[in-house]
Amino acid sequence: MKNLPYSHQHISSRDIKNVVNVLKSDWLTQGPRILEFEKKLASYCGAKYAVVVSSGTAGLHLTYVIAGFKKRDEVITTPNTFVATSNMLMAAGARPVFCDIRPDTYNIDETKIEKLITPRTKAIVPVHFAGHPCEMSVIRAIARRHNLLVIEDACHALGARYKNSKVGSCKYSDMTVFSFHPVKSITTGEGGAVLTNDKKIYERLTLLRNHGIQKNENGKNIMTELGYNYRITDIQAILGISQLTKLDVFVAKRNQIARWYKSILKNSSDILLPVCLANNYSGWHIYVVRTRDPKNRDRLSSFLKKNGIGANFHYPAVYSHPYYQENGYRDVSLKNEEEYQSSCLTLPCYPDLTKKDMQKVCSLINRFFVAL
Ligand SMILES: *Cc1c(COP(=O)(O)O)cnc(C)c1O
């Protein structure tokens, strides 16, 4: 029996050929493919600038360094995300403040953000969970009223659209971060990007990616700022360029799979289905259902795993991890997040998943509930 993971990359023979050509070239890193990938990515998203980096986590870290957080500065974000979103805030010396999520999209609840703002708040970091865009116009308006930065963690949402603009256009934010990990909409193995429309931010991103080293007026390398090695290789950049040509097809397939799941599971009284708000186009990075009764979640998950389905949890609340519990978040408990994290289950969703695969997942789910 074929095992179905929750996600999987699609690599074509053309991708492989393109990568091999770079391996045979003079430039394995810091070559011409980096700028080419950046230009294509910026143009795809409708932003002025893109800077590609070694991972989404590195990209988040750079945006937070550029934000210039000082000790005890606060940043409002969501607990329903991969830990990197807030880990890098901690690394940059800021304090994540977790806002509860919406009960429909499981994104940050934009109506609860303003109450969390204090004189120390410096930024809002929304995450487009599962590829469903957050309510960016509302978030941007709040940020404007309080003079806060908006940094989008769009690691789930390359290829998604909020109203009429692509996620990554930075129409409603100062910076947007993507990841190219193999489970994301396109992959470079490891990799990430930061997009922005601000030239100064762009210049600082390129500087900090490469140790803070730049050329002075005499053409000498000088280091002016504490930076990092967050570079990506040309080998990865060409894979990104090659994958980008198929991004829309990948995302369309993910949307198709979401429609298939819905058509079969919509009448189930045991399962709650995910939703993307009207007027938006989701990247469907993951397909997350909830068991109406949280007690059934772990049992359904074990049953699916026993039958070769890589069901997964996205995510345990960030504040529930031991590190956060031990660093001042023991008293945090957010109602919608708690309900969500105890009942969520990620089902397989990726471009190569067939209708038959999807039907198998659904019939296993139905079998589980009939036998209950
Ligand atoms: C994948 C992911 C990241 C981290 O990206 P990497 O490229 O794996 O470092 C950050 N935030 C979210 C929401 C992600 O899903």
mmCIF file of C-alpha atoms and ligand atoms in Angstrom:
data_model
loop_
_atom_site.group_PDB
_atom_site.id
_atom_site.type_symbol
_atom_site.label_atom_id
_atom_site.label_comp_id
_atom_site.label_asym_id
_atom_site.label_seq_id
_atom_site.Cartn_x
_atom_site.Cartn_y
_atom_site.Cartn_z
ATOM 1 C CA MET A 1 0.000 0.000 0.000
ATOM 2 C CA LYS A 2 1.228 3.458 -0.913
ATOM 3 C CA ASN A 3 1.871 5.779 2.034
ATOM 4 C CA LEU A 4 0.554 9.322 1.658
ATOM 5 C CA PRO A 5 2.534 12.068 3.416
ATOM 6 C CA TYR A 6 0.761 15.304 4.416
ATOM 7 C CA SER A 7 2.883 17.170 1.879
ATOM 8 C CA HIS A 8 5.504 16.470 -0.765
ATOM 9 C CA GLN A 9 7.568 18.401 -3.317
ATOM 10 C CA HIS A 10 7.221 18.008 -7.068
ATOM 11 C CA ILE A 11 10.568 17.954 -8.913
ATOM 12 C CA SER A 12 10.521 17.623 -12.704
ATOM 13 C CA SER A 13 13.252 16.396 -15.029
ATOM 14 C CA ARG A 14 13.558 19.981 -16.261
ATOM 15 C CA ASP A 15 14.268 21.153 -12.682
ATOM 16 C CA ILE A 16 17.018 18.538 -12.478
ATOM 17 C CA LYS A 17 18.495 19.529 -15.837
ATOM 18 C CA ASN A 18 18.539 23.196 -14.824
ATOM 19 C CA VAL A 19 20.294 22.434 -11.538
ATOM 20 C CA VAL A 20 22.886 20.243 -13.268
ATOM 21 C CA ASN A 21 23.660 23.090 -15.678
ATOM 22 C CA VAL A 22 24.440 25.403 -12.762
ATOM 23 C CA LEU A 23 26.619 22.715 -11.184
ATOM 24 C CA LYS A 24 28.651 22.713 -14.386
ATOM 25 C CA SER A 25 28.928 26.512 -14.453
ATOM 26 C CA ASP A 26 31.458 28.847 -12.787
ATOM 27 C CA TRP A 27 29.090 30.006 -10.078
ATOM 28 C CA LEU A 28 27.810 27.740 -7.325
ATOM 29 C CA THR A 29 26.995 30.681 -5.068
ATOM 30 C CA GLN A 30 26.851 34.516 -5.326
ATOM 31 C CA GLY A 31 26.462 34.174 -9.089
ATOM 32 C CA PRO A 32 23.940 35.457 -11.632
ATOM 33 C CA ARG A 33 21.076 33.123 -10.664
ATOM 34 C CA ILE A 34 20.480 34.923 -7.375
ATOM 35 C CA LEU A 35 19.519 38.252 -8.948
ATOM 36 C CA GLU A 36 17.521 36.485 -11.654
ATOM 37 C CA PHE A 37 15.487 34.587 -9.043
ATOM 38 C CA GLU A 38 14.958 37.801 -7.064
ATOM 39 C CA LYS A 39 13.744 39.742 -10.101
ATOM 40 C CA LYS A 40 11.341 36.986 -11.127
ATOM 41 C CA LEU A 41 9.984 36.574 -7.630
ATOM 42 C CA ALA A 42 9.453 40.314 -7.137
ATOM 43 C CA SER A 43 7.775 40.570 -10.512
ATOM 44 C CA TYR A 44 5.517 37.568 -9.823
ATOM 45 C CA CYS A 45 4.350 39.081 -6.532
ATOM 46 C CA GLY A 46 4.134 42.657 -7.749
ATOM 47 C CA ALA A 47 6.684 44.013 -5.275
ATOM 48 C CA LYS A 48 9.643 46.259 -6.080
ATOM 49 C CA TYR A 49 12.333 44.160 -4.408
ATOM 50 C CA ALA A 50 13.048 40.596 -3.351
ATOM 51 C CA VAL A 51 16.073 39.310 -1.442
ATOM 52 C CA VAL A 52 16.542 35.545 -1.415
ATOM 53 C CA VAL A 53 18.086 33.963 1.667
ATOM 54 C CA SER A 54 19.026 30.582 3.093
ATOM 55 C CA SER A 55 15.658 29.870 4.751
ATOM 56 C CA GLY A 56 12.325 31.384 5.734
ATOM 57 C CA THR A 57 13.614 31.502 9.295
ATOM 58 C CA ALA A 58 16.672 33.514 8.169
ATOM 59 C CA GLY A 59 14.308 35.841 6.286
ATOM 60 C CA LEU A 60 12.170 36.385 9.383
ATOM 61 C CA HIS A 61 15.286 37.034 11.460
ATOM 62 C CA LEU A 62 16.519 39.696 9.019
ATOM 63 C CA THR A 63 13.156 41.498 8.979
ATOM 64 C CA TYR A 64 13.185 41.594 12.783
ATOM 65 C CA VAL A 65 16.790 42.862 12.885
ATOM 66 C CA ILE A 66 15.819 45.626 10.443
ATOM 67 C CA ALA A 67 12.807 46.477 12.629
ATOM 68 C CA GLY A 68 15.424 47.340 15.280
ATOM 69 C CA PHE A 69 13.611 45.933 18.307
ATOM 70 C CA LYS A 70 14.939 46.949 21.696
ATOM 71 C CA LYS A 71 14.731 44.911 24.860
ATOM 72 C CA ARG A 72 11.130 44.465 26.040
ATOM 73 C CA ASP A 73 9.669 45.757 22.794
ATOM 74 C CA GLU A 74 6.502 43.834 22.010
ATOM 75 C CA VAL A 75 5.330 42.306 18.753
ATOM 76 C CA ILE A 76 1.786 41.038 18.240
ATOM 77 C CA THR A 77 1.552 37.734 16.412
ATOM 78 C CA THR A 78 -0.433 34.506 16.231
ATOM 79 C CA PRO A 79 0.043 31.353 18.307
ATOM 80 C CA ASN A 80 -1.144 29.247 15.351
ATOM 81 C CA THR A 81 2.103 29.090 13.409
ATOM 82 C CA PHE A 82 5.385 27.277 13.067
ATOM 83 C CA VAL A 83 7.635 28.217 15.984
ATOM 84 C CA ALA A 84 10.090 30.119 13.736
ATOM 85 C CA THR A 85 7.715 33.140 13.541
ATOM 86 C CA SER A 86 8.121 33.906 17.224
ATOM 87 C CA ASN A 87 11.451 32.146 17.876
ATOM 88 C CA MET A 88 13.173 34.734 15.716
ATOM 89 C CA LEU A 89 11.396 37.502 17.634
ATOM 90 C CA MET A 90 12.963 36.081 20.792
ATOM 91 C CA ALA A 91 16.323 35.854 18.983
ATOM 92 C CA ALA A 92 16.012 39.516 17.962
ATOM 93 C CA GLY A 93 15.317 40.511 21.569
ATOM 94 C CA ALA A 94 11.608 41.275 21.241
ATOM 95 C CA ARG A 95 8.700 39.820 23.187
ATOM 96 C CA PRO A 96 6.016 37.982 21.216
ATOM 97 C CA VAL A 97 2.477 38.846 22.372
ATOM 98 C CA PHE A 98 0.030 36.211 21.193
ATOM 99 C CA CYS A 99 -3.348 37.298 19.849
ATOM 100 C CA ASP A 100 -6.228 34.817 19.638
ATOM 101 C CA ILE A 101 -7.243 33.384 16.259
ATOM 102 C CA ARG A 102 -10.444 33.601 14.226
ATOM 103 C CA PRO A 103 -12.718 30.577 14.565
ATOM 104 C CA ASP A 104 -13.201 30.378 10.769
ATOM 105 C CA THR A 105 -9.799 30.806 9.076
ATOM 106 C CA TYR A 106 -7.667 30.147 12.203
ATOM 107 C CA ASN A 107 -5.711 33.293 11.292
ATOM 108 C CA ILE A 108 -4.915 36.058 13.775
ATOM 109 C CA ASP A 109 -8.221 37.678 14.830
ATOM 110 C CA GLU A 110 -7.759 41.227 13.563
ATOM 111 C CA THR A 111 -10.553 42.490 15.837
ATOM 112 C CA LYS A 112 -8.529 41.497 18.905
ATOM 113 C CA ILE A 113 -5.219 43.109 17.932
ATOM 114 C CA GLU A 114 -5.855 46.675 19.027
ATOM 115 C CA LYS A 115 -6.632 45.732 22.647
ATOM 116 C CA LEU A 116 -3.155 44.187 22.922
ATOM 117 C CA ILE A 117 -1.293 47.317 21.846
ATOM 118 C CA THR A 118 0.797 49.000 24.558
ATOM 119 C CA PRO A 119 3.396 51.808 24.413
ATOM 120 C CA ARG A 120 5.988 49.057 23.877
ATOM 121 C CA THR A 121 4.326 47.508 20.822
ATOM 122 C CA LYS A 122 6.459 47.946 17.694
ATOM 123 C CA ALA A 123 5.086 45.587 15.072
ATOM 124 C CA ILE A 124 2.368 43.166 13.995
ATOM 125 C CA VAL A 125 3.367 39.853 12.397
ATOM 126 C CA PRO A 126 0.360 38.159 10.774
ATOM 127 C CA VAL A 127 0.797 34.632 9.382
ATOM 128 C CA HIS A 128 -1.330 33.545 6.417
ATOM 129 C CA PHE A 129 -2.169 30.217 7.979
ATOM 130 C CA ALA A 130 -2.568 27.309 5.534
ATOM 131 C CA GLY A 131 -2.253 29.850 2.731
ATOM 132 C CA HIS A 132 -5.467 31.744 3.595
ATOM 133 C CA PRO A 133 -4.692 35.471 3.548
ATOM 134 C CA CYS A 134 -5.254 37.432 6.783
ATOM 135 C CA GLU A 135 -7.455 40.550 6.811
ATOM 136 C CA MET A 136 -4.561 42.736 5.709
ATOM 137 C CA SER A 137 -6.402 46.007 5.075
ATOM 138 C CA VAL A 138 -7.701 45.991 8.668
ATOM 139 C CA ILE A 139 -4.296 45.041 10.058
ATOM 140 C CA ARG A 140 -2.583 47.774 8.028
ATOM 141 C CA ALA A 141 -5.074 50.372 9.245
ATOM 142 C CA ILE A 142 -4.450 49.410 12.890
ATOM 143 C CA ALA A 143 -0.691 49.573 12.297
ATOM 144 C CA ARG A 144 -1.002 53.050 10.738
ATOM 145 C CA ARG A 145 -3.038 54.351 13.681
ATOM 146 C CA HIS A 146 -0.379 53.185 16.133
ATOM 147 C CA ASN A 147 2.723 53.665 14.005
ATOM 148 C CA LEU A 148 3.642 49.966 13.897
ATOM 149 C CA LEU A 149 5.492 47.909 11.316
ATOM 150 C CA VAL A 150 3.662 45.084 9.551
ATOM 151 C CA ILE A 151 5.743 42.027 8.639
ATOM 152 C CA GLU A 152 3.875 39.219 6.875
ATOM 153 C CA ASP A 153 4.968 35.653 7.540
ATOM 154 C CA ALA A 154 3.748 34.350 4.186
ATOM 155 C CA CYS A 155 5.647 31.057 4.326
ATOM 156 C CA HIS A 156 2.351 29.245 3.580
ATOM 157 C CA ALA A 157 1.073 31.655 1.002
ATOM 158 C CA LEU A 158 3.298 32.089 -2.052
ATOM 159 C CA GLY A 159 0.861 32.061 -4.966
ATOM 160 C CA ALA A 160 -2.100 33.212 -2.844
ATOM 161 C CA ARG A 161 -4.086 36.416 -3.405
ATOM 162 C CA TYR A 162 -5.590 38.866 -0.951
ATOM 163 C CA LYS A 163 -8.412 40.705 -2.746
ATOM 164 C CA ASN A 164 -6.786 41.915 -5.961
ATOM 165 C CA SER A 165 -3.151 41.683 -4.969
ATOM 166 C CA LYS A 166 -0.731 38.804 -4.703
ATOM 167 C CA VAL A 167 0.532 37.943 -1.265
ATOM 168 C CA GLY A 168 4.077 39.311 -1.381
ATOM 169 C CA SER A 169 3.122 42.570 -3.098
ATOM 170 C CA CYS A 170 3.633 44.288 0.288
ATOM 171 C CA LYS A 171 0.644 46.502 -0.481
ATOM 172 C CA TYR A 172 -0.403 46.184 3.170
ATOM 173 C CA SER A 173 2.946 45.577 4.840
ATOM 174 C CA ASP A 174 6.550 46.710 5.122
ATOM 175 C CA MET A 175 8.060 43.288 4.439
ATOM 176 C CA THR A 176 6.815 39.828 3.465
ATOM 177 C CA VAL A 177 8.678 36.565 4.124
ATOM 178 C CA PHE A 178 8.458 33.329 2.107
ATOM 179 C CA SER A 179 9.969 29.868 2.637
ATOM 180 C CA PHE A 180 11.070 27.372 -0.019
ATOM 181 C CA HIS A 181 11.240 24.321 2.216
ATOM 182 C CA PRO A 182 10.088 21.178 0.335
ATOM 183 C CA VAL A 183 6.587 21.236 1.886
ATOM 184 C CA LYS A 184 5.941 24.836 0.717
ATOM 185 C CA SER A 185 4.404 25.927 -2.614
ATOM 186 C CA ILE A 186 7.776 25.897 -4.415
ATOM 187 C CA THR A 187 11.075 24.563 -3.125
ATOM 188 C CA THR A 188 14.807 25.216 -3.294
ATOM 189 C CA GLY A 189 15.579 22.464 -0.749
ATOM 190 C CA GLU A 190 16.128 25.043 1.952
ATOM 191 C CA GLY A 191 15.565 28.686 1.153
ATOM 192 C CA GLY A 192 13.511 31.783 1.697
ATOM 193 C CA ALA A 193 12.908 35.343 0.555
ATOM 194 C CA VAL A 194 11.991 38.764 1.864
ATOM 195 C CA LEU A 195 9.988 41.145 -0.320
ATOM 196 C CA THR A 196 9.602 44.880 0.160
ATOM 197 C CA ASN A 197 8.779 48.077 -1.716
ATOM 198 C CA ASP A 198 11.231 50.131 0.342
ATOM 199 C CA LYS A 199 14.648 50.700 -1.210
ATOM 200 C CA LYS A 200 16.372 51.324 2.141
ATOM 201 C CA ILE A 201 15.003 48.077 3.560
ATOM 202 C CA TYR A 202 16.105 46.282 0.412
ATOM 203 C CA GLU A 203 19.648 47.579 0.756
ATOM 204 C CA ARG A 204 19.830 46.596 4.416
ATOM 205 C CA LEU A 205 18.535 43.105 3.642
ATOM 206 C CA THR A 206 21.306 42.506 1.100
ATOM 207 C CA LEU A 207 23.879 43.912 3.503
ATOM 208 C CA LEU A 208 22.786 41.822 6.496
ATOM 209 C CA ARG A 209 22.543 38.675 4.376
ATOM 210 C CA ASN A 210 26.281 38.923 3.755
ATOM 211 C CA HIS A 211 27.930 39.721 7.137
ATOM 212 C CA GLY A 212 27.219 43.460 6.880
ATOM 213 C CA ILE A 213 30.037 43.774 4.362
ATOM 214 C CA GLN A 214 29.923 46.352 1.574
ATOM 215 C CA LYS A 215 32.356 48.106 -0.722
ATOM 216 C CA ASN A 216 33.468 51.605 0.244
ATOM 217 C CA GLU A 217 34.146 54.419 -2.261
ATOM 218 C CA ASN A 218 37.659 53.008 -2.923
ATOM 219 C CA GLY A 219 36.251 49.602 -3.789
ATOM 220 C CA LYS A 220 37.463 48.110 -0.508
ATOM 221 C CA ASN A 221 35.359 45.630 1.461
ATOM 222 C CA ILE A 222 34.344 47.115 4.768
ATOM 223 C CA MET A 223 32.016 45.752 7.427
ATOM 224 C CA THR A 224 29.611 48.374 8.685
ATOM 225 C CA GLU A 225 26.996 46.368 10.539
ATOM 226 C CA LEU A 226 26.720 43.092 12.403
ATOM 227 C CA GLY A 227 25.387 40.731 9.728
ATOM 228 C CA TYR A 228 25.103 37.034 8.998
ATOM 229 C CA ASN A 229 25.727 34.483 6.303
ATOM 230 C CA TYR A 230 22.146 33.992 5.176
ATOM 231 C CA ARG A 231 23.078 33.561 1.503
ATOM 232 C CA ILE A 232 21.438 31.020 -0.751
ATOM 233 C CA THR A 233 23.399 29.158 -3.448
ATOM 234 C CA ASP A 234 23.009 29.508 -7.218
ATOM 235 C CA ILE A 235 22.237 25.778 -7.251
ATOM 236 C CA GLN A 236 19.180 26.519 -5.130
ATOM 237 C CA ALA A 237 18.298 29.739 -6.947
ATOM 238 C CA ILE A 238 18.072 27.971 -10.314
ATOM 239 C CA LEU A 239 15.792 25.366 -8.751
ATOM 240 C CA GLY A 240 13.657 28.231 -7.478
ATOM 241 C CA ILE A 241 13.561 29.869 -10.913
ATOM 242 C CA SER A 242 12.614 26.545 -12.475
ATOM 243 C CA GLN A 243 9.916 25.851 -9.858
ATOM 244 C CA LEU A 244 8.494 29.372 -10.120
ATOM 245 C CA THR A 245 7.373 28.653 -13.698
ATOM 246 C CA LYS A 246 5.023 26.013 -12.253
ATOM 247 C CA LEU A 247 3.887 27.854 -9.142
ATOM 248 C CA ASP A 248 0.432 28.749 -10.492
ATOM 249 C CA VAL A 249 -0.143 25.157 -11.594
ATOM 250 C CA PHE A 250 0.931 23.854 -8.178
ATOM 251 C CA VAL A 251 -1.395 26.215 -6.356
ATOM 252 C CA ALA A 252 -4.277 25.492 -8.746
ATOM 253 C CA LYS A 253 -3.849 21.777 -8.003
ATOM 254 C CA ARG A 254 -3.892 22.432 -4.277
ATOM 255 C CA ASN A 255 -7.130 24.403 -4.757
ATOM 256 C CA GLN A 256 -8.564 21.510 -6.744
ATOM 257 C CA ILE A 257 -7.709 19.057 -3.958
ATOM 258 C CA ALA A 258 -9.358 21.346 -1.396
ATOM 259 C CA ARG A 259 -12.531 21.364 -3.546
ATOM 260 C CA TRP A 260 -12.457 17.574 -3.809
ATOM 261 C CA TYR A 261 -12.145 17.155 -0.051
ATOM 262 C CA LYS A 262 -14.992 19.584 0.467
ATOM 263 C CA SER A 263 -17.277 17.832 -2.001
ATOM 264 C CA ILE A 264 -16.896 14.540 -0.113
ATOM 265 C CA LEU A 265 -16.566 15.653 3.504
ATOM 266 C CA LYS A 266 -19.059 18.530 3.544
ATOM 267 C CA ASN A 267 -21.935 16.400 4.781
ATOM 268 C CA SER A 268 -20.008 14.883 7.662
ATOM 269 C CA SER A 269 -21.348 15.899 11.059
ATOM 270 C CA ASP A 270 -18.094 14.775 12.702
ATOM 271 C CA ILE A 271 -15.664 16.958 10.778
ATOM 272 C CA LEU A 272 -15.344 20.747 10.422
ATOM 273 C CA LEU A 273 -13.884 21.915 7.114
ATOM 274 C CA PRO A 274 -11.387 24.747 6.525
ATOM 275 C CA VAL A 275 -12.458 28.012 4.901
ATOM 276 C CA CYS A 276 -10.751 30.792 3.006
ATOM 277 C CA LEU A 277 -12.606 34.121 3.084
ATOM 278 C CA ALA A 278 -14.485 35.237 -0.049
ATOM 279 C CA ASN A 279 -12.513 37.475 -2.442
ATOM 280 C CA ASN A 280 -9.260 35.759 -1.492
ATOM 281 C CA TYR A 281 -7.398 32.954 -3.254
ATOM 282 C CA SER A 282 -5.706 30.505 -0.898
ATOM 283 C CA GLY A 283 -2.337 28.848 -1.418
ATOM 284 C CA TRP A 284 -3.723 25.744 0.374
ATOM 285 C CA HIS A 285 -0.332 24.986 1.893
ATOM 286 C CA ILE A 286 -2.058 22.499 4.186
ATOM 287 C CA TYR A 287 -5.578 21.086 4.366
ATOM 288 C CA VAL A 288 -6.639 21.148 8.009
ATOM 289 C CA VAL A 289 -9.911 19.696 9.257
ATOM 290 C CA ARG A 290 -11.152 19.634 12.843
ATOM 291 C CA THR A 291 -12.971 16.868 14.642
ATOM 292 C CA ARG A 292 -16.197 18.295 16.054
ATOM 293 C CA ASP A 293 -15.439 16.364 19.232
ATOM 294 C CA PRO A 294 -11.802 17.012 20.243
ATOM 295 C CA LYS A 295 -11.763 13.600 21.929
ATOM 296 C CA ASN A 296 -11.797 11.963 18.485
ATOM 297 C CA ARG A 297 -8.828 13.843 17.094
ATOM 298 C CA ASP A 298 -5.938 11.732 18.402
ATOM 299 C CA ARG A 299 -7.823 8.499 17.703
ATOM 300 C CA LEU A 300 -8.583 9.539 14.128
ATOM 301 C CA SER A 301 -4.965 10.581 13.684
ATOM 302 C CA SER A 302 -3.668 7.184 14.910
ATOM 303 C CA PHE A 303 -6.190 5.361 12.730
ATOM 304 C CA LEU A 304 -5.081 7.280 9.624
ATOM 305 C CA LYS A 305 -1.404 6.758 10.440
ATOM 306 C CA LYS A 306 -1.976 3.034 10.923
ATOM 307 C CA ASN A 307 -3.419 3.047 7.410
ATOM 308 C CA GLY A 308 -0.471 4.837 5.832
ATOM 309 C CA ILE A 309 -1.844 8.392 5.864
ATOM 310 C CA GLY A 310 0.596 10.984 7.180
ATOM 311 C CA ALA A 311 -1.902 12.964 9.229
ATOM 312 C CA ASN A 312 -0.240 15.758 11.166
ATOM 313 C CA PHE A 313 -0.898 18.535 13.724
ATOM 314 C CA HIS A 314 -0.501 22.139 12.565
ATOM 315 C CA TYR A 315 0.085 23.517 15.060
ATOM 316 C CA PRO A 316 0.299 23.093 18.792
ATOM 317 C CA ALA A 317 -0.028 26.678 20.141
ATOM 318 C CA VAL A 318 3.434 28.247 20.122
ATOM 319 C CA TYR A 319 2.994 29.321 23.761
ATOM 320 C CA SER A 320 2.358 25.698 24.797
ATOM 321 C CA HIS A 321 5.889 24.537 23.946
ATOM 322 C CA PRO A 322 8.163 23.895 26.970
ATOM 323 C CA TYR A 323 10.545 26.711 26.003
ATOM 324 C CA TYR A 324 7.712 29.264 25.979
ATOM 325 C CA GLN A 325 6.147 27.810 29.128
ATOM 326 C CA GLU A 326 9.467 28.331 30.874
ATOM 327 C CA ASN A 327 9.887 31.849 29.510
ATOM 328 C CA GLY A 328 6.832 33.599 30.811
ATOM 329 C CA TYR A 329 3.910 32.215 28.833
ATOM 330 C CA ARG A 330 2.540 29.774 31.418
ATOM 331 C CA ASP A 331 -0.568 31.868 32.015
ATOM 332 C CA VAL A 332 -1.427 32.361 28.352
ATOM 333 C CA SER A 333 -4.581 30.584 27.256
ATOM 334 C CA LEU A 334 -6.542 31.847 24.269
ATOM 335 C CA LYS A 335 -10.036 30.461 23.825
ATOM 336 C CA ASN A 336 -10.263 29.912 20.064
ATOM 337 C CA GLU A 337 -6.661 28.762 19.859
ATOM 338 C CA GLU A 338 -7.214 26.190 22.618
ATOM 339 C CA GLU A 339 -10.304 24.799 20.875
ATOM 340 C CA TYR A 340 -8.484 24.730 17.582
ATOM 341 C CA GLN A 341 -5.245 23.096 18.724
ATOM 342 C CA SER A 342 -7.081 20.254 20.448
ATOM 343 C CA SER A 343 -9.149 19.345 17.385
ATOM 344 C CA CYS A 344 -7.039 20.113 14.280
ATOM 345 C CA LEU A 345 -5.755 17.474 11.897
ATOM 346 C CA THR A 346 -3.828 18.030 8.658
ATOM 347 C CA LEU A 347 -4.742 15.746 5.738
ATOM 348 C CA PRO A 348 -2.544 15.112 2.663
ATOM 349 C CA CYS A 349 -2.562 17.998 0.150
ATOM 350 C CA TYR A 350 0.135 18.520 -2.495
ATOM 351 C CA PRO A 351 0.245 18.802 -6.303
ATOM 352 C CA ASP A 352 0.862 15.111 -7.004
ATOM 353 C CA LEU A 353 -1.938 13.851 -4.757
ATOM 354 C CA THR A 354 -4.468 12.130 -7.039
ATOM 355 C CA LYS A 355 -8.237 12.099 -6.755
ATOM 356 C CA LYS A 356 -7.976 8.419 -5.868
ATOM 357 C CA ASP A 357 -5.526 9.185 -3.030
ATOM 358 C CA MET A 358 -7.883 11.831 -1.729
ATOM 359 C CA GLN A 359 -10.861 9.459 -1.946
ATOM 360 C CA LYS A 360 -8.915 6.886 0.037
ATOM 361 C CA VAL A 361 -8.276 9.415 2.807
ATOM 362 C CA CYS A 362 -11.976 10.345 2.875
ATOM 363 C CA SER A 363 -13.195 6.761 2.959
ATOM 364 C CA LEU A 364 -10.845 6.013 5.849
ATOM 365 C CA ILE A 365 -12.253 9.016 7.718
ATOM 366 C CA ASN A 366 -15.802 7.837 7.056
ATOM 367 C CA ARG A 367 -14.903 4.312 8.144
ATOM 368 C CA PHE A 368 -13.449 5.656 11.370
ATOM 369 C CA PHE A 369 -16.611 7.538 12.296
ATOM 370 C CA VAL A 370 -18.983 4.734 11.255
ATOM 371 C CA ALA A 371 -17.086 2.307 13.491
ATOM 372 C CA LEU A 372 -17.115 4.748 16.423
HETATM 373 C C1 LIG B 1 8.089 26.922 7.047
HETATM 374 C C2 LIG B 1 7.748 28.089 7.912
HETATM 375 C C3 LIG B 1 8.718 28.948 8.433
HETATM 376 C C4 LIG B 1 10.193 28.665 8.350
HETATM 377 O O1 LIG B 1 10.666 28.478 7.087
HETATM 378 P P1 LIG B 1 12.039 27.653 6.867
HETATM 379 O O2 LIG B 1 12.344 27.921 5.437
HETATM 380 O O3 LIG B 1 11.739 26.217 7.154
HETATM 381 O O4 LIG B 1 13.055 28.224 7.780
HETATM 382 C C5 LIG B 1 8.300 30.063 9.124
HETATM 383 N N1 LIG B 1 7.002 30.327 9.326
HETATM 384 C C6 LIG B 1 6.036 29.510 8.871
HETATM 385 C C7 LIG B 1 4.618 29.870 9.099
HETATM 386 C C8 LIG B 1 6.383 28.359 8.162
HETATM 387 O O5 LIG B 1 5.422 27.531 7.758
#
